[in-house]
Amino acid sequence: MQALLRTDAIRVESYVGPSGERSLADDVLDGLTRPFKELPPKHFYDATGADLFDRICELPEYYPTRAERAILEQRSAEIVAATGAAELVELGSGTAAKTRLLLRAMADAGTLRRYVPVDVTEAMVLTCADELVDEFPGLRVHGIVGDFERHLSHVPRPDDGPRIVAFIGGTIGNFPPGSRRRFLRAIAKLLRPGVDHLLLGTDLVKDPAVLEAAYDDSAGITAAFNRNVLHVVNRELDADFDVDAFEHVAFFDREREWIEMRLRAQRRMDVNVRALGLKIAFAPREELRTEISAKFTVERLGADLAAAGLELRDVLTDPDELFALSLSARPGG
Ligand code: AVJ
């Protein structure tokens, strides 16, 4: 651990080292040597990718961000009243844009004590800590720079009052079913039975045409976002992907109830990943899976939470029932 900053109000610790790079190397080595090629979606988000994602959130076809914001705008006070939350732990906090609505509601209720952002991007955690202690007098921020899949154990023990652990934005959808439940179980360990709550954002199952448009927009921003992961591999691992020779593919798998994004090679290709001494062959039209984004029914959400030892307490949706924020807790206490 590296202490990055310590004042009366702010404490930021980093757990990311040079191993961040190794995880891309490992994922390329594992994922691109399989019979069905695959790369995990976390590598989308370099500076360009983060920028493209921000643009996706503004697209007319991409409803999740707007729908979730609408729920938070309308129901934050209710969430705070139902949980009595004094502390907000946020996994993948980013700029904390939507979180501010919750922090504001906690401040208005007079319960706000501490915010614990967890994010891999050091600058995000430092900047938002600074901004938030200015915006919310008396707030303490304990930031964790780390990967929420690897560094959850460094989230501090709950302190004063009840805590909400928030995992919003729908990122839980990136986990395939087995690891999704394992990850929810790890989150549950951060909660005291009968005291704390998980606030989880999940996109909902709906008309496949609406879902597919959200992941294949007419302006081509999602296509650029998808291809960008190849630029990341080229830069970080000295590879020579011909990025423009890959076609963006997005479809809703009705059986598994998830959106799948792929990159399809438009011709035969041999790619050299020089940093790994690895050569990868693509057959014409061969596809590389880059993301799954699971869509939920309330039934399946309840079942996934139950499998992680959590009880679904409340499901809040937007007026069009596009997206859900759910509150769950460990029974007992
Ligand atoms: C950030 C994982 C919630 O799955 O909708 C947006 C990422 N991918 N468009 C999602 C994404 C393509 C997004 N999450």
Coordinates of N, CA and C and ligand atoms in Angstrom, one line a residue, residues 41 44-45 53 56-57 62 64 168-174 203 214-215 222 225-226 248 259 261 291-295 323, ligand 1:
P41 N -13.8 -6.7 -20.6 CA -14.1 -5.3 -20.9 C -13.3 -4.3 -20.1
F44 N -11.1 -1.6 -21.9 CA -11.7 -0.5 -22.8 C -11.2 0.9 -22.3
Y45 N -11.0 1.0 -21.0 CA -11.1 2.3 -20.4 C -9.7 3.0 -20.2
F53 N -16.7 6.4 -23.7 CA -17.8 5.9 -22.9 C -18.7 7.1 -22.4
I56 N -20.9 7.8 -25.2 CA -21.9 6.8 -25.3 C -23.1 7.2 -24.3
C57 N -22.7 7.7 -23.1 CA -23.8 8.0 -22.1 C -24.7 9.2 -22.6
Y62 N -28.6 5.2 -26.0 CA -28.0 4.6 -24.8 C -28.8 5.2 -23.6
P64 N -29.3 3.7 -20.4 CA -29.1 3.3 -19.0 C -28.7 4.5 -18.1
I168 N -23.1 1.0 -8.9 CA -24.2 1.4 -9.8 C -23.6 1.5 -11.3
G169 N -24.5 1.9 -12.2 CA -24.0 2.0 -13.6 C -24.3 0.7 -14.4
G170 N -24.6 -0.4 -13.7 CA -24.9 -1.6 -14.5 C -23.6 -2.4 -14.8
T171 N -22.5 -2.1 -14.2 CA -21.3 -2.8 -14.4 C -21.3 -4.3 -13.9
I172 N -22.2 -4.6 -13.0 CA -22.4 -6.0 -12.6 C -22.7 -6.8 -13.8
G173 N -23.3 -6.2 -14.8 CA -23.7 -6.9 -16.0 C -22.5 -7.5 -16.8
N174 N -21.3 -6.9 -16.5 CA -20.1 -7.4 -17.2 C -19.6 -8.8 -16.7
D203 N -29.3 -3.1 -15.5 CA -30.2 -2.9 -16.6 C -31.2 -4.0 -16.7
A214 N -28.9 0.3 -28.4 CA -28.1 0.9 -27.3 C -26.7 0.6 -27.4
Y215 N -26.4 -0.6 -28.0 CA -25.0 -1.1 -28.2 C -24.5 -1.0 -29.6
T222 N -20.2 3.6 -30.2 CA -20.0 2.3 -29.5 C -19.0 1.4 -30.4
F225 N -15.6 2.7 -29.6 CA -15.3 2.3 -28.2 C -14.9 0.8 -28.2
N226 N -15.6 0.0 -28.9 CA -15.2 -1.4 -29.0 C -13.9 -1.6 -29.6
H248 N -17.5 -4.0 -35.8 CA -18.2 -4.0 -34.5 C -19.5 -4.9 -34.6
I259 N -26.3 -8.8 -23.6 CA -25.8 -8.2 -24.8 C -24.4 -8.7 -24.9
M261 N -20.8 -8.1 -27.1 CA -20.1 -7.3 -28.1 C -18.9 -8.1 -28.6
E291 N -17.1 -8.0 -24.7 CA -17.9 -7.7 -23.5 C -19.2 -8.5 -23.5
I292 N -19.7 -8.8 -22.3 CA -21.1 -9.2 -22.1 C -21.7 -8.2 -21.2
S293 N -22.9 -7.8 -21.4 CA -23.6 -6.9 -20.5 C -25.0 -7.5 -20.2
A294 N -25.0 -8.1 -19.0 CA -26.2 -8.9 -18.7 C -27.4 -7.9 -18.3
K295 N -28.6 -8.4 -18.8 CA -29.8 -7.7 -18.5 C -30.6 -8.5 -17.5
F323 N -34.5 0.5 -16.3 CA -33.3 0.2 -15.4 C -33.7 0.1 -14.0
Ligands
AVJ1 C1 -20.2 0.5 -18.2 C2 -20.5 -1.9 -18.3 C3 -22.4 -0.5 -17.7 O1 -22.6 -2.5 -20.3 O2 -23.8 -0.8 -20.8 C4 -21.6 0.7 -23.0 C5 -20.4 -0.5 -21.0 N1 -20.5 -1.1 -23.4 N2 -21.7 0.5 -24.3 C6 -22.7 -1.3 -20.4 C7 -20.9 -0.3 -22.4 C8 -21.0 -0.6 -24.6 C9 -21.6 -0.4 -20.0 N3 -21.2 -0.6 -18.6

